[in-house]
Amino acid sequence: LRLLPRQRYLRAERAELSALERKRNILCCLITRILKVEKQLHIDNLVFRVIDACQKGELSPGLQFLSFCCHSVDVLSCVLHLLNQGYLRRQEERPHVLEY
C-alpha cells in the first residue's frame, strides 16, 4: 500500500472548498436577484425558481453562467445564510413568505 503525499490532499480539499464557495455565492446571488424583483415570495416558489435558473444557466437577463446541479437543500441552506446575514426577512404573520 502506497500513500500519496499530504500536499495533494490539501490541494484537492482547497479546490473542493473553492468550488463549494463559488456555488454558494451563485445561489445567494440568484436568491437575492429573484427577491429584488418579486419583493416577496413564498419559500417553495423561490426554491423552484432558483433550481430552474441553475438548470437553465441563467443568472439574470444578459448574464449567463454554466448550468450546474443544485438541490433544494443547497437553496434552503443559502436562504438560511441570507436570513442570518439580514439580507432577507420573514413576514411575521406568514413566516413561509420571504422578503428582500
Short mmCIF file of C-alpha atoms in Angstrom, two decimals:
data_model
loop_
_atom_site.label_atom_id
_atom_site.label_comp_id
_atom_site.label_asym_id
_atom_site.label_seq_id
_atom_site.Cartn_x
_atom_site.Cartn_y
_atom_site.Cartn_z
CA LEU A 1 0.00 0.00 0.00
CA ARG A 2 1.41 3.37 -1.05
CA LEU A 3 0.06 6.66 0.28
CA LEU A 4 0.09 9.89 -1.66
CA PRO A 5 1.92 12.85 -0.15
CA ARG A 6 -0.23 15.03 2.07
CA GLN A 7 0.12 18.09 -0.17
CA ARG A 8 -2.04 16.55 -2.88
CA TYR A 9 -4.84 16.00 -0.42
CA LEU A 10 -4.63 19.59 0.75
CA ARG A 11 -4.79 20.89 -2.83
CA ALA A 12 -7.83 18.72 -3.55
CA GLU A 13 -9.60 19.88 -0.39
CA ARG A 14 -8.90 23.53 -1.21
CA ALA A 15 -10.23 23.06 -4.74
CA GLU A 16 -13.40 21.41 -3.41
CA LEU A 17 -13.90 24.18 -0.86
CA SER A 18 -13.41 26.81 -3.54
CA ALA A 19 -15.97 25.12 -5.81
CA LEU A 20 -18.49 24.88 -2.97
CA GLU A 21 -18.00 28.53 -2.08
CA ARG A 22 -18.49 29.60 -5.72
CA LYS A 23 -21.69 27.54 -5.87
CA ARG A 24 -22.96 29.13 -2.65
CA ASN A 25 -22.15 32.61 -3.95
CA ILE A 26 -24.05 31.94 -7.19
CA LEU A 27 -27.06 30.60 -5.30
CA CYS A 28 -27.08 33.56 -2.89
CA CYS A 29 -26.86 35.93 -5.85
CA LEU A 30 -29.77 34.19 -7.58
CA ILE A 31 -31.91 34.30 -4.45
CA THR A 32 -31.19 37.97 -3.95
CA ARG A 33 -31.87 38.89 -7.59
CA ILE A 34 -35.15 36.99 -7.68
CA LEU A 35 -36.37 38.58 -4.45
CA LYS A 36 -35.29 42.07 -5.54
CA VAL A 37 -37.66 41.75 -8.48
CA GLU A 38 -40.52 39.98 -6.68
CA LYS A 39 -40.16 41.87 -3.35
CA GLN A 40 -41.77 38.92 -1.54
CA LEU A 41 -42.15 35.27 -2.44
CA HIS A 42 -43.25 32.01 -0.86
CA ILE A 43 -40.17 29.98 0.04
CA ASP A 44 -41.29 27.00 -2.10
CA ASN A 45 -41.66 29.21 -5.19
CA LEU A 46 -38.26 30.73 -4.53
CA VAL A 47 -36.62 27.30 -4.32
CA PHE A 48 -38.23 26.20 -7.60
CA ARG A 49 -37.18 29.40 -9.38
CA VAL A 50 -33.56 29.11 -8.21
CA ILE A 51 -33.32 25.44 -9.21
CA ASP A 52 -34.85 26.25 -12.61
CA ALA A 53 -32.37 29.10 -13.15
CA CYS A 54 -29.47 26.80 -12.23
CA GLN A 55 -30.60 24.15 -14.70
CA LYS A 56 -31.03 26.71 -17.48
CA GLY A 57 -27.79 28.51 -16.63
CA GLU A 58 -29.43 31.92 -16.27
CA LEU A 59 -28.23 34.32 -13.63
CA SER A 60 -30.16 37.33 -14.88
CA PRO A 61 -31.11 38.82 -18.25
CA GLY A 62 -27.99 39.25 -20.34
CA LEU A 63 -25.75 37.43 -17.87
CA GLN A 64 -25.27 33.69 -18.01
CA PHE A 65 -23.16 31.07 -16.30
CA LEU A 66 -22.62 27.37 -16.81
CA SER A 67 -25.57 25.34 -15.65
CA PHE A 68 -24.95 23.19 -12.62
CA CYS A 69 -26.90 20.83 -10.44
CA CYS A 70 -28.37 22.25 -7.28
CA HIS A 71 -30.84 20.76 -4.89
CA SER A 72 -33.47 22.24 -2.63
CA VAL A 73 -31.18 21.61 0.36
CA ASP A 74 -28.50 23.81 -1.25
CA VAL A 75 -31.00 26.61 -1.86
CA LEU A 76 -32.51 26.37 1.62
CA SER A 77 -29.05 26.47 3.15
CA CYS A 78 -28.34 29.69 1.27
CA VAL A 79 -31.72 31.13 2.31
CA LEU A 80 -30.84 30.48 5.96
CA HIS A 81 -27.44 32.06 5.42
CA LEU A 82 -29.03 35.19 3.91
CA LEU A 83 -31.62 35.32 6.71
CA ASN A 84 -28.85 35.19 9.31
CA GLN A 85 -26.91 37.90 7.47
CA GLY A 86 -30.00 40.15 7.47
CA TYR A 87 -30.39 40.33 3.67
CA LEU A 88 -33.76 38.55 3.81
CA ARG A 89 -36.54 38.52 6.34
CA ARG A 90 -39.70 36.55 7.00
CA GLN A 91 -43.11 38.07 7.38
CA GLU A 92 -44.30 37.83 10.96
CA GLU A 93 -47.84 36.71 10.15
CA ARG A 94 -46.66 34.39 7.32
CA PRO A 95 -43.17 33.02 8.10
CA HIS A 96 -43.11 30.96 4.87
CA VAL A 97 -43.06 34.19 2.81
CA LEU A 98 -39.64 35.79 2.35
CA GLU A 99 -38.94 39.46 1.66
CA TYR A 100 -35.87 41.25 0.41
#
